[in-house]
Amino acid sequence: MQSRRLTWALALAGFVAGSVAMLSTEGRVARAQPKAPVVTPAPQAPTLTTPANLGARPGDEVELVLTGTNLADPAGVLLSCPAQVSVPTDNKNGTDAAKLRVKVKVDPQCPPGLYTVRAATKHGASNARPFVVDPLPPVAASGANRSKDAAQAVPVPCVASGSVATETSDFYKVKVAAGQKLAFEVLARRIGSPLDPIVVLHDAKTRRELIDLYADDTPGLQGDCRLAHTFKEAGEVLVEVRDTTHRGGGDYFYRLRIGDFPGATTAFPLAAERGKEVKVGFAGPETIPATALAVPKDAGGAVYAVPSAGKDAGWPVPVLVTDHPQITEQEPNDDRAKANKLPVPGGASGRFDKPNDVDHFAVTGKKGQKLAVSVSTFEVNSPAEVLVRVLDAKGAEVARSNPAAPANRFEFTPAADGEYVLACEHQNFLHGPNEVYLLTVAPAGPDFAVALALDRAEAPAGGATAVMATVTRLNGYAGPVDLSIDGGAVAGGKATLPAGQTVAFVPLEVKAGTKPGAYPFRVKGTIAADGATVTRYGTLTDAVKANLGGIPNPPAELLDRCAVGVTDAPPFALKATFDPAAIEKGKAGKIVLDVTRGAGADGDIALAPLFVPPTVVPVVKPVAKGQTKGEIGLTVQAGAAAGPTPLVFRATTKVGGKDFAVTLLVTLDVTEPKKEEAKKPEPKKTEPKKEEPKKDKK
């Protein structure tokens, strides 16, 4: 429940937000804002440090070893791809806090690509780590292939998974036939590894490097590399994989794909409308046949197209999902008279395929209606840099993009009804099959963005926790924002962020009877403006990058995925009430704590503020050993905002020698000072008239 006087305690760690909202392809842009304090996960929750090369083929069953901390007492495993997962109970599996064996059977129809895996215990859900589904036959690196003489022989096709040690290279030996075309592609940065890979081919007989047969930072691969070559003669080649700066160790894992597959840089078109079936081609160094792709109505930020032109499947590339109509550039459109018609709102996928190419798109503008123009390139792994100029009916320039801006987005307001033309050209005057871009035009109407920082929470079945969200209002919107937990049949909760506030705590309530484990959810936001409903989902850019080794452009479909770990009942709980129930500006009060202690939770309970506005000053002291009462002093400064004010505290104690924490969320009701009524002057006392003595009549 949500009320002005929230007195219930929330079990275990909640979410804290504060990341800057992202640019989207729908013509929005985020404004930078101060980050809220980032709260680390609860100390009892599991953590995965598993390397980035976990994976399987569609239809295969594999046994994985997950490594990390707090992995004892497993309650399940959450995979973001369709698969059956079980936790074996033999050999005391599930009792080691640092290691857990799990069995995964991937659905035969599972599309190839990057997914995530989480472990769940009776105490919470772990962070997400990469899990790769690849149709090529897997080969594990021997670990002894650190020199050319010890090169490991591998079949074709295959995907070899290994790790690079500091100052070393891994070598593989491949037999090739005369006239055979092979591709060598390293997946590292794109699957969450810090490795910056380079691939080099050597002659197996002479041990000499083959001239020009190396690859490093292939365009569109986020720092990864790919090399394709047709061999004139039969023989053997050595394939070297190493880091460009000779780093290694730890999590420097890779997957080396070897086979007859095409090398796509991006899809083309770059975006597709939700609920539609589209024909998707590919941009890259070679001609790749288009493929049919059905976009589900409930699709997330992207779907994936698999390039196929040889015997084997290439690595999939993203197709962004949008609610607006999409077109593909049609040549010739080199001048205003031949401009392609672009609907508003809508998007166009374009390509600079010849020198000095200038693409023109015509949109209909209405006087006074502001339009937002955005271009996506790096976001979809294209190397293109695009300059956009807006021309009126006479060809005069009325607006242009700013090449120095961090996001390629700008707004313009038509001065009159009529047609306006957007002229797109390459800022560096480059051209080629990979120089593609997505142009989006949409009305710059009221909008907002929701940012989250933590991608997981913990709560017992029938209990609750909270998700802290930071809301950025855009394009003049200043009203309330409705926030809710989209957790299917497992989790729900609602809250409304009033106008003028940017931080909200959304209750996450877990359905009673839910089995312990990890369950997915999203944070959904909606506003009503200009007669329409605008829906956005909370994004987790910083958390996703951290989980995926600092990947430059995280997969769009992973940016809004959270998980709640359904736990056993916590070992202790707090209930809070305010004294007084509402505190006036400039006055002091306190939070009175009632502590319920379970078995073993009789030690000191430390309290620390996680989120308290600067206008509220807390005085925190621990709850002493064995005590069931405590308090937190509060002083509300005169400059505080009136109304419900959320406060978050973390309570920590040791149970069985381990740290356990619960998060206490309370809502303080701040009120205006009471006006003292002016005292009415007391009525003047009148002296009774003295009667004069009567004179005797004579």
XYZ file of C-alpha atoms in Angstrom:
698
model
C 0.000 0.000 0.000
C 0.975 3.603 -0.496
C -0.201 6.330 1.840
C 0.860 9.670 3.226
C 1.775 7.952 6.469
C 3.545 4.739 5.487
C 4.245 2.765 8.647
C 5.050 -0.699 7.393
C 8.582 -1.992 6.984
C 9.920 -3.434 3.779
C 11.954 -6.614 3.900
C 15.446 -6.738 2.415
C 17.190 -4.527 -0.076
C 15.326 -2.190 -2.383
C 16.312 -0.576 -5.594
C 17.956 2.811 -5.900
C 18.035 4.834 -9.087
C 19.904 7.830 -10.353
C 21.294 7.044 -13.766
C 20.806 9.511 -16.546
C 17.913 8.605 -18.860
C 18.839 7.360 -22.305
C 18.246 8.667 -25.766
C 15.719 6.547 -27.640
C 14.866 6.221 -31.297
C 11.449 7.722 -30.671
C 12.796 11.275 -30.768
C 13.335 11.826 -27.053
C 16.381 13.031 -25.227
C 17.403 12.929 -21.593
C 18.540 15.822 -19.470
C 21.449 15.242 -17.128
C 20.544 15.232 -13.453
C 22.318 14.512 -10.174
C 22.533 10.831 -9.369
C 20.820 9.480 -6.277
C 23.001 7.490 -3.860
C 23.668 4.019 -5.210
C 22.833 1.262 -2.745
C 24.743 -1.994 -2.935
C 22.734 -5.225 -2.881
C 21.907 -6.802 0.457
C 25.004 -8.576 1.870
C 23.185 -11.914 2.072
C 22.233 -11.893 -1.636
C 24.238 -14.096 -4.038
C 26.741 -12.654 -6.514
C 27.969 -14.216 -9.758
C 31.543 -13.799 -10.973
C 31.104 -16.463 -13.663
C 33.141 -15.806 -16.843
C 31.471 -14.452 -19.947
C 31.803 -17.568 -22.114
C 28.894 -19.596 -20.719
C 26.718 -20.874 -23.511
C 25.086 -23.702 -25.417
C 23.599 -24.624 -28.774
C 19.829 -24.560 -29.348
C 18.438 -27.930 -28.223
C 21.562 -28.940 -26.271
C 21.700 -29.852 -22.593
C 24.804 -28.662 -20.754
C 26.049 -28.580 -17.188
C 27.357 -25.200 -16.093
C 29.430 -24.278 -13.070
C 28.416 -20.895 -11.665
C 30.975 -19.191 -9.435
C 30.575 -16.306 -7.010
C 29.539 -15.693 -3.397
C 26.578 -16.691 -1.203
C 25.562 -19.449 -3.644
C 24.602 -21.962 -0.941
C 20.921 -22.799 -0.387
C 20.003 -22.451 -4.100
C 16.389 -21.771 -5.019
C 16.700 -21.775 -8.804
C 18.284 -20.169 -11.853
C 16.725 -17.503 -14.078
C 17.677 -17.503 -17.781
C 16.424 -14.819 -20.150
C 16.206 -17.341 -23.019
C 13.705 -20.211 -23.329
C 15.291 -23.150 -21.495
C 14.731 -25.779 -18.806
C 16.970 -25.339 -15.775
C 17.583 -27.675 -12.843
C 19.976 -27.761 -9.884
C 21.486 -31.218 -9.215
C 21.538 -32.345 -5.585
C 24.325 -34.927 -5.836
C 27.824 -34.508 -4.375
C 26.588 -31.908 -1.890
C 25.835 -29.462 -4.695
C 24.219 -26.340 -3.232
C 26.267 -26.325 -0.019
C 29.308 -24.493 -1.417
C 28.941 -20.708 -1.150
C 31.460 -20.174 -3.976
C 30.292 -22.701 -6.573
C 27.029 -24.095 -7.932
C 26.398 -26.676 -10.669
C 23.293 -26.261 -12.794
C 21.887 -28.112 -15.802
C 20.470 -26.148 -18.719
C 18.537 -27.529 -21.676
C 18.087 -24.805 -24.277
C 14.881 -24.803 -26.301
C 15.553 -26.079 -29.861
C 13.769 -23.012 -31.260
C 15.765 -20.520 -29.165
C 17.197 -17.800 -31.444
C 20.982 -17.385 -31.257
C 22.305 -14.372 -29.397
C 23.315 -12.914 -26.049
C 21.159 -13.653 -22.995
C 21.638 -13.443 -19.228
C 21.704 -15.905 -16.334
C 21.018 -15.256 -12.640
C 21.280 -17.509 -9.609
C 18.673 -17.416 -6.857
C 19.043 -18.602 -3.283
C 16.778 -18.511 -0.268
C 18.296 -15.089 0.445
C 17.883 -13.288 -2.887
C 18.766 -13.050 -6.574
C 22.217 -12.515 -8.052
C 23.447 -10.035 -10.618
C 23.089 -11.035 -14.276
C 25.953 -12.592 -16.244
C 26.193 -13.352 -19.978
C 24.864 -16.559 -21.496
C 25.430 -17.157 -25.223
C 23.291 -19.291 -27.509
C 25.216 -20.185 -30.685
C 24.335 -22.819 -33.323
C 28.001 -23.618 -34.110
C 29.468 -26.777 -32.485
C 31.310 -25.826 -29.276
C 34.966 -26.577 -28.541
C 36.622 -25.779 -25.222
C 40.123 -24.341 -25.285
C 42.693 -26.764 -23.914
C 44.520 -24.088 -21.931
C 47.817 -25.454 -23.276
C 47.600 -23.693 -26.653
C 49.728 -20.688 -25.689
C 52.272 -21.062 -28.517
C 52.304 -21.802 -32.241
C 53.934 -25.184 -31.622
C 51.153 -26.114 -29.174
C 48.283 -24.863 -31.357
C 45.027 -26.717 -30.683
C 43.480 -28.447 -33.704
C 39.791 -27.582 -34.129
C 37.180 -28.642 -36.698
C 35.315 -26.435 -39.140
C 32.782 -25.139 -38.290
C 33.123 -24.568 -34.548
C 33.092 -21.982 -31.799
C 36.119 -22.225 -29.513
C 35.697 -20.722 -26.054
C 38.759 -19.761 -24.077
C 40.498 -17.060 -22.052
C 43.615 -15.028 -22.671
C 46.378 -14.770 -20.091
C 48.517 -11.669 -19.668
C 51.271 -11.289 -22.296
C 50.134 -14.428 -24.119
C 48.112 -15.541 -27.162
C 45.916 -18.561 -27.843
C 46.546 -20.538 -31.050
C 44.264 -22.854 -33.009
C 45.084 -25.025 -36.032
C 42.567 -25.244 -38.889
C 42.670 -27.342 -42.063
C 41.544 -25.503 -45.200
C 40.752 -26.649 -48.736
C 41.664 -24.908 -51.965
C 39.011 -22.339 -52.812
C 37.420 -22.600 -49.352
C 36.033 -19.400 -47.827
C 36.154 -19.097 -44.061
C 35.284 -16.401 -41.550
C 37.066 -15.966 -38.211
C 35.092 -13.843 -35.741
C 35.858 -13.147 -32.077
C 33.028 -12.435 -29.641
C 34.348 -10.668 -26.548
C 33.208 -7.075 -25.959
C 29.776 -7.933 -27.383
C 29.251 -10.708 -24.817
C 30.481 -8.897 -21.722
C 34.226 -9.596 -21.699
C 36.817 -6.833 -21.126
C 39.052 -8.417 -23.770
C 39.842 -6.136 -26.742
C 40.601 -8.894 -29.236
C 42.763 -9.161 -32.322
C 42.800 -12.169 -34.674
C 45.833 -13.008 -36.851
C 46.366 -15.878 -39.345
C 49.745 -17.631 -39.706
C 51.044 -20.265 -42.086
C 51.227 -23.536 -40.145
C 54.403 -24.691 -41.907
C 56.528 -21.545 -41.826
C 54.943 -20.087 -38.659
C 54.977 -16.736 -40.467
C 52.132 -14.260 -40.303
C 50.063 -14.184 -43.493
C 50.213 -10.678 -44.944
C 47.095 -8.598 -44.287
C 45.216 -11.527 -42.742
C 44.491 -9.919 -39.400
C 41.582 -7.974 -37.929
C 41.212 -5.496 -35.079
C 38.235 -3.290 -34.180
C 36.089 -4.271 -37.143
C 33.482 -1.533 -37.773
C 30.170 -2.204 -36.068
C 31.475 -4.896 -33.688
C 31.982 -2.701 -30.575
C 35.722 -3.436 -30.455
C 35.504 -7.080 -31.546
C 37.049 -8.336 -34.778
C 36.168 -10.429 -37.820
C 38.243 -11.668 -40.740
C 37.015 -13.429 -43.911
C 39.304 -15.025 -46.489
C 39.158 -17.398 -49.466
C 42.165 -19.742 -49.461
C 43.815 -20.421 -52.815
C 45.644 -23.543 -51.681
C 44.872 -26.418 -49.355
C 46.818 -26.660 -46.128
C 46.754 -25.646 -42.494
C 46.629 -22.215 -40.884
C 47.171 -21.070 -37.340
C 44.636 -18.696 -35.824
C 45.999 -16.408 -33.109
C 43.729 -14.660 -30.601
C 45.086 -12.096 -28.144
C 44.331 -8.771 -26.509
C 45.474 -5.719 -28.474
C 47.471 -4.450 -25.478
C 48.460 -7.922 -24.200
C 46.173 -7.800 -21.173
C 44.616 -10.989 -19.837
C 43.533 -13.162 -16.932
C 40.414 -13.161 -14.834
C 37.421 -12.594 -17.049
C 39.257 -12.081 -20.365
C 37.195 -14.702 -22.133
C 36.265 -14.976 -25.785
C 34.375 -17.142 -28.275
C 36.160 -17.689 -31.591
C 33.670 -18.514 -34.359
C 35.122 -20.328 -37.384
C 32.961 -21.266 -40.353
C 31.449 -20.374 -43.701
C 29.176 -17.583 -42.522
C 28.576 -13.968 -43.637
C 29.770 -10.945 -41.716
C 26.911 -8.522 -41.165
C 27.620 -5.174 -39.545
C 24.023 -4.072 -39.022
C 20.534 -4.963 -40.137
C 18.896 -2.928 -42.879
C 16.348 -1.520 -42.270
C 17.562 -0.704 -38.786
C 14.113 -0.586 -37.149
C 10.751 -2.324 -37.496
C 7.264 -1.533 -36.286
C 5.958 -3.561 -33.391
C 3.509 -6.315 -34.385
C 4.525 -6.292 -38.059
C 6.371 -8.758 -40.291
C 9.233 -7.181 -42.214
C 11.884 -8.224 -44.683
C 15.274 -7.461 -43.193
C 18.451 -7.146 -45.227
C 21.956 -6.573 -43.932
C 24.749 -4.031 -44.166
C 28.264 -5.378 -44.345
C 31.264 -6.098 -46.538
C 29.396 -8.644 -48.680
C 25.963 -9.269 -50.188
C 23.707 -11.150 -47.760
C 20.186 -12.343 -48.650
C 17.319 -10.679 -46.806
C 15.301 -12.659 -44.289
C 11.695 -12.439 -43.066
C 11.323 -11.297 -39.472
C 8.118 -11.206 -37.412
C 8.137 -8.583 -34.659
C 5.921 -9.587 -31.705
C 3.489 -7.031 -30.298
C 5.086 -7.415 -26.876
C 8.670 -7.184 -28.166
C 11.173 -5.255 -26.075
C 13.694 -2.748 -27.364
C 15.027 -4.957 -30.163
C 14.625 -8.205 -32.056
C 17.418 -10.011 -33.906
C 18.034 -11.044 -37.496
C 20.476 -13.848 -38.312
C 22.544 -13.340 -41.501
C 22.890 -16.486 -43.584
C 24.632 -16.762 -46.944
C 26.991 -19.736 -46.616
C 26.806 -23.083 -44.886
C 26.730 -21.632 -41.380
C 24.747 -18.928 -39.575
C 26.390 -15.593 -38.860
C 26.152 -13.736 -35.573
C 22.741 -12.002 -35.197
C 22.366 -8.227 -35.456
C 19.681 -6.091 -33.749
C 16.605 -4.567 -35.336
C 15.216 -1.802 -33.129
C 11.528 -2.034 -32.265
C 9.314 1.052 -32.578
C 5.636 1.992 -32.475
C 5.981 4.296 -35.496
C 5.802 3.496 -39.244
C 9.155 2.851 -40.899
C 10.411 3.351 -44.458
C 13.637 2.446 -46.241
C 15.436 5.069 -48.279
C 14.726 4.852 -52.003
C 17.217 6.276 -54.490
C 17.328 8.618 -56.293
C 16.663 11.125 -53.518
C 19.705 13.357 -54.049
C 17.765 16.638 -54.236
C 14.711 18.194 -52.636
C 12.455 17.459 -55.599
C 13.058 13.713 -55.197
C 12.770 13.564 -51.422
C 11.291 10.380 -49.931
C 8.019 10.976 -48.070
C 8.469 10.309 -44.363
C 5.384 10.045 -42.092
C 5.331 11.953 -38.807
C 5.835 10.266 -36.453
C 8.001 7.833 -38.357
C 11.480 6.620 -39.172
C 13.668 6.029 -42.196
C 16.685 3.757 -42.632
C 19.233 5.309 -44.979
C 22.649 4.541 -46.435
C 25.446 6.681 -47.885
C 26.335 4.341 -50.736
C 28.235 6.678 -53.068
C 30.615 9.656 -52.804
C 29.025 12.952 -51.717
C 25.680 11.212 -51.184
C 22.977 13.486 -49.747
C 19.667 11.842 -48.825
C 16.474 13.915 -48.718
C 13.296 13.136 -46.760
C 10.104 15.224 -46.839
C 7.863 15.687 -43.789
C 4.674 17.639 -43.292
C 4.939 20.352 -40.669
C 2.208 22.254 -38.889
C 2.714 25.811 -37.781
C 3.762 25.961 -34.153
C 4.024 22.163 -33.664
C 7.545 21.412 -32.477
C 9.192 18.400 -34.138
C 12.073 16.331 -32.751
C 14.622 14.932 -35.198
C 17.067 12.236 -34.092
C 19.636 10.046 -35.813
C 20.833 6.676 -34.500
C 24.148 5.248 -35.710
C 26.517 4.210 -32.910
C 23.486 2.955 -30.968
C 22.929 0.350 -33.704
C 26.646 -0.361 -34.310
C 26.956 1.758 -37.447
C 30.164 3.807 -37.881
C 28.370 6.620 -39.770
C 28.265 10.208 -38.500
C 25.362 12.184 -39.890
C 24.655 15.897 -40.369
C 20.968 16.805 -40.806
C 19.747 20.122 -42.239
C 16.083 21.185 -42.345
C 15.020 23.102 -45.475
C 11.793 25.044 -45.987
C 9.714 25.200 -49.188
C 12.167 27.701 -50.720
C 15.223 25.624 -49.864
C 16.349 27.922 -47.058
C 17.924 26.202 -44.047
C 15.789 26.634 -40.922
C 17.539 24.198 -38.547
C 20.420 21.716 -38.368
C 21.929 19.148 -36.053
C 24.928 19.949 -33.867
C 27.874 17.645 -34.658
C 29.452 18.405 -31.272
C 26.381 17.365 -29.275
C 26.630 14.073 -27.331
C 23.329 12.925 -28.853
C 22.418 13.489 -32.487
C 19.065 15.113 -31.782
C 17.539 18.549 -32.257
C 14.142 20.231 -32.416
C 12.587 22.739 -34.773
C 9.217 24.476 -34.920
C 7.687 25.034 -38.381
C 6.907 28.690 -39.021
C 4.066 27.744 -41.366
C 2.053 24.757 -42.517
C 3.667 22.875 -45.377
C 6.408 20.517 -46.460
C 9.889 20.569 -44.977
C 12.837 18.573 -46.279
C 15.520 16.913 -44.137
C 18.853 16.688 -45.971
C 21.167 14.022 -44.500
C 24.870 13.825 -45.335
C 27.939 12.154 -43.883
C 29.880 14.522 -41.629
C 33.166 12.932 -42.723
C 32.161 12.568 -46.398
C 32.493 8.780 -46.223
C 30.419 6.221 -48.053
C 30.035 2.463 -48.337
C 27.753 -0.455 -47.463
C 28.279 -0.015 -43.713
C 27.553 3.741 -43.580
C 23.902 3.387 -42.525
C 21.691 5.399 -40.174
C 18.202 5.575 -38.702
C 16.419 8.940 -39.016
C 13.419 9.513 -36.730
C 10.970 12.436 -36.744
C 8.233 12.769 -34.135
C 6.212 15.534 -32.462
C 8.082 16.824 -29.431
C 5.156 16.268 -27.107
C 5.093 15.829 -23.339
C 7.330 12.952 -22.317
C 9.383 11.513 -19.472
C 12.071 8.935 -18.678
C 12.445 6.571 -15.732
C 15.948 5.593 -14.572
C 16.907 2.776 -12.186
C 20.308 1.858 -10.801
C 19.921 -1.622 -9.285
C 18.541 -4.486 -11.324
C 17.456 -6.742 -8.457
C 15.631 -6.812 -5.146
C 14.705 -9.321 -2.436
C 11.397 -9.943 -0.657
C 9.682 -12.907 0.993
C 6.515 -14.449 -0.401
C 3.599 -12.362 0.839
C 5.991 -9.546 1.738
C 7.282 -6.468 -0.012
C 10.243 -4.303 -0.852
C 10.520 -1.184 -2.994
C 12.020 0.020 -6.235
C 13.465 3.507 -6.174
C 13.069 5.326 -9.495
C 14.286 8.705 -10.704
C 11.946 10.401 -13.163
C 13.028 13.026 -15.673
C 10.161 15.010 -17.228
C 10.730 16.053 -20.846
C 9.371 18.471 -23.431
C 7.529 20.667 -20.976
C 5.670 17.964 -19.065
C 5.379 18.862 -15.371
C 2.521 16.676 -14.111
C 2.261 13.475 -12.085
C 3.686 10.133 -13.221
C 2.004 6.806 -12.464
C 4.505 4.041 -11.699
C 3.826 0.340 -11.338
C 5.561 -3.038 -11.104
C 5.032 -5.183 -14.193
C 5.778 -8.579 -12.665
C 3.120 -10.868 -14.113
C 1.440 -13.159 -11.589
C 4.322 -12.914 -9.091
C 4.855 -9.247 -8.246
C 2.914 -5.988 -8.421
C 2.567 -2.596 -6.785
C 1.693 0.987 -7.684
C 2.651 4.537 -6.751
C 2.056 8.013 -8.127
C 4.877 10.539 -8.257
C 3.331 13.977 -7.678
C 4.167 16.985 -9.810
C 7.368 18.697 -8.728
C 9.025 15.535 -7.377
C 11.646 13.426 -9.163
C 12.243 10.431 -6.874
C 9.615 7.769 -6.260
C 9.515 4.541 -4.293
C 7.351 1.938 -5.983
C 6.154 -0.818 -3.646
C 7.033 -4.262 -4.965
C 4.641 -6.741 -3.381
C 5.218 -10.478 -3.836
C 2.176 -12.737 -4.067
C 1.706 -15.036 -1.078
C 2.607 -18.641 -1.798
C 5.260 -17.813 -4.410
C 8.098 -20.335 -4.351
C 11.605 -19.051 -3.576
C 13.534 -18.193 -6.735
C 14.262 -15.345 -9.141
C 11.453 -13.781 -11.187
C 11.610 -11.053 -13.864
C 9.811 -7.737 -13.646
C 9.885 -4.234 -15.142
C 9.046 -0.795 -13.785
C 6.334 0.797 -15.914
C 5.572 4.510 -16.031
C 2.601 6.254 -17.660
C 1.401 9.821 -18.064
C -1.709 11.331 -19.645
C -0.936 14.394 -21.762
C -2.516 16.088 -24.768
C -5.265 13.488 -24.892
C -2.848 10.555 -25.165
C -1.208 8.060 -22.816
C 2.593 7.876 -22.895
C 4.233 4.711 -21.520
C 7.919 4.297 -20.671
C 9.842 1.590 -18.814
C 12.602 2.146 -16.296
C 16.101 1.672 -17.723
C 19.184 0.188 -16.070
C 22.004 1.318 -18.322
C 24.736 1.485 -15.676
C 23.805 -1.868 -14.111
C 23.646 -3.633 -17.476
C 27.046 -2.250 -18.494
C 28.521 -3.419 -15.183
C 27.060 -6.906 -15.643
C 28.414 -7.103 -19.196
C 31.997 -5.972 -18.653
C 31.442 -2.332 -19.634
C 29.936 -3.137 -23.034
C 29.736 0.167 -24.997
C 26.211 -0.296 -26.410
C 24.246 -2.770 -24.290
C 21.512 -4.777 -26.019
C 18.350 -2.660 -25.987
C 16.141 -5.525 -24.833
C 18.174 -5.962 -21.616
C 17.968 -2.352 -20.463
C 14.664 -2.633 -18.599
C 14.911 -6.160 -17.159
C 14.949 -6.506 -13.375
C 14.645 -9.550 -11.119
C 13.155 -10.051 -7.675
C 14.548 -12.803 -5.486
C 11.699 -14.384 -3.528
C 13.243 -15.409 -0.219
C 12.498 -17.135 3.029
C 11.233 -14.866 5.811
C 14.000 -12.459 6.939
C 15.703 -13.140 10.299
C 14.516 -9.814 11.687
C 12.044 -7.100 10.742
C 11.320 -3.481 11.600
C 8.050 -1.623 11.998
C 8.104 2.161 12.072
C 5.735 4.860 13.312
C 6.223 8.618 13.444
C 6.003 10.658 16.614
C 4.270 12.994 15.954
C 2.382 11.524 12.990
C 3.244 14.618 10.895
C 6.177 16.963 11.467
C 5.956 20.689 10.813
C 8.649 22.568 8.924
C 11.233 23.825 11.362
C 10.247 21.259 14.001
C 11.679 17.957 15.238
C 10.228 14.490 15.703
C 11.286 10.881 15.558
C 10.696 7.472 14.029
C 9.827 4.879 16.656
C 11.059 1.387 15.729
C 9.566 -1.924 16.847
C 11.970 -4.808 16.155
C 10.935 -8.416 15.625
C 13.898 -10.725 16.140
C 14.104 -14.255 14.768
C 16.376 -17.077 15.866
C 19.979 -15.916 16.051
C 19.166 -12.265 15.335
C 19.773 -10.968 18.853
C 22.848 -8.813 18.170
C 23.251 -5.072 17.721
C 21.321 -3.686 14.731
C 23.183 -0.907 12.941
C 21.099 1.734 11.176
C 22.281 3.914 8.313
C 20.428 6.394 6.077
C 20.377 5.422 2.402
C 18.188 8.180 1.043
C 17.220 11.232 3.061
C 16.621 14.637 1.457
C 19.031 17.368 2.602
C 16.142 19.258 4.241
C 15.604 16.410 6.711
C 18.400 15.777 9.218
C 18.383 12.317 10.842
C 20.017 11.317 14.110
C 20.711 7.588 13.886
C 21.870 5.256 16.612
C 21.932 1.433 16.691
C 19.380 -0.790 18.382
C 21.278 -2.430 21.201
C 21.722 -6.181 21.534
C 18.518 -7.926 22.521
C 16.461 -4.727 22.457
C 13.163 -4.592 20.567
C 12.768 -0.807 20.607
C 14.720 1.909 18.868
C 14.320 5.338 17.368
C 15.662 7.691 14.694
C 15.572 11.393 15.417
C 14.452 13.770 12.650
C 14.715 17.516 12.247
C 12.765 19.033 9.371
C 14.311 22.253 8.164
C 12.230 25.302 7.363
C 13.020 25.023 3.642
C 11.647 21.476 3.287
C 8.882 20.798 0.783
C 5.489 20.091 2.279
C 3.870 16.739 1.572
C 4.862 13.060 1.617
C 8.665 12.715 1.828
C 10.221 9.247 1.378
C 13.090 8.226 3.660
C 15.137 5.030 3.310
C 17.312 3.410 5.976
C 19.269 0.160 6.020
C 19.350 -2.012 9.116
C 22.208 -4.546 9.395
C 23.063 -7.239 11.915
C 24.973 -10.511 12.055
C 23.089 -13.801 12.022
C 25.118 -16.978 12.247
C 28.302 -15.014 11.643
C 27.009 -13.487 8.389
C 25.770 -9.983 7.687
C 22.044 -9.637 7.012
C 20.288 -6.429 6.032
C 16.734 -5.211 5.657
C 15.662 -1.964 4.079
C 13.260 0.323 5.896
C 11.170 2.635 3.722
C 8.989 5.207 5.447
C 7.105 8.224 4.211
C 7.258 11.321 6.389
C 4.353 13.751 6.229
C 5.856 17.257 6.231
C 3.360 19.999 7.019
C 3.379 23.781 7.007
C 3.906 25.464 10.373
C 0.694 26.117 12.183
C -0.197 29.760 12.334
C -0.629 30.988 15.839
C -3.889 32.792 16.259
C -3.525 36.370 17.453
C -4.606 36.718 21.040
C -7.711 38.752 21.479
C -7.208 41.635 23.899
C -8.909 41.050 27.185
C -11.886 43.303 27.778
C -11.138 46.261 30.009
C -12.433 45.938 33.476
C -14.756 48.754 34.449
C -14.930 49.858 37.994
C -18.449 49.824 39.365
C -19.770 53.283 39.895
C -19.668 54.378 43.454
C -22.991 55.465 44.736
C -22.836 58.824 46.341
C -24.169 58.846 49.873
C -27.681 60.007 49.996
C -28.232 63.351 51.627
C -30.769 63.606 54.398
C -33.766 65.591 53.506
C -34.541 68.221 55.947
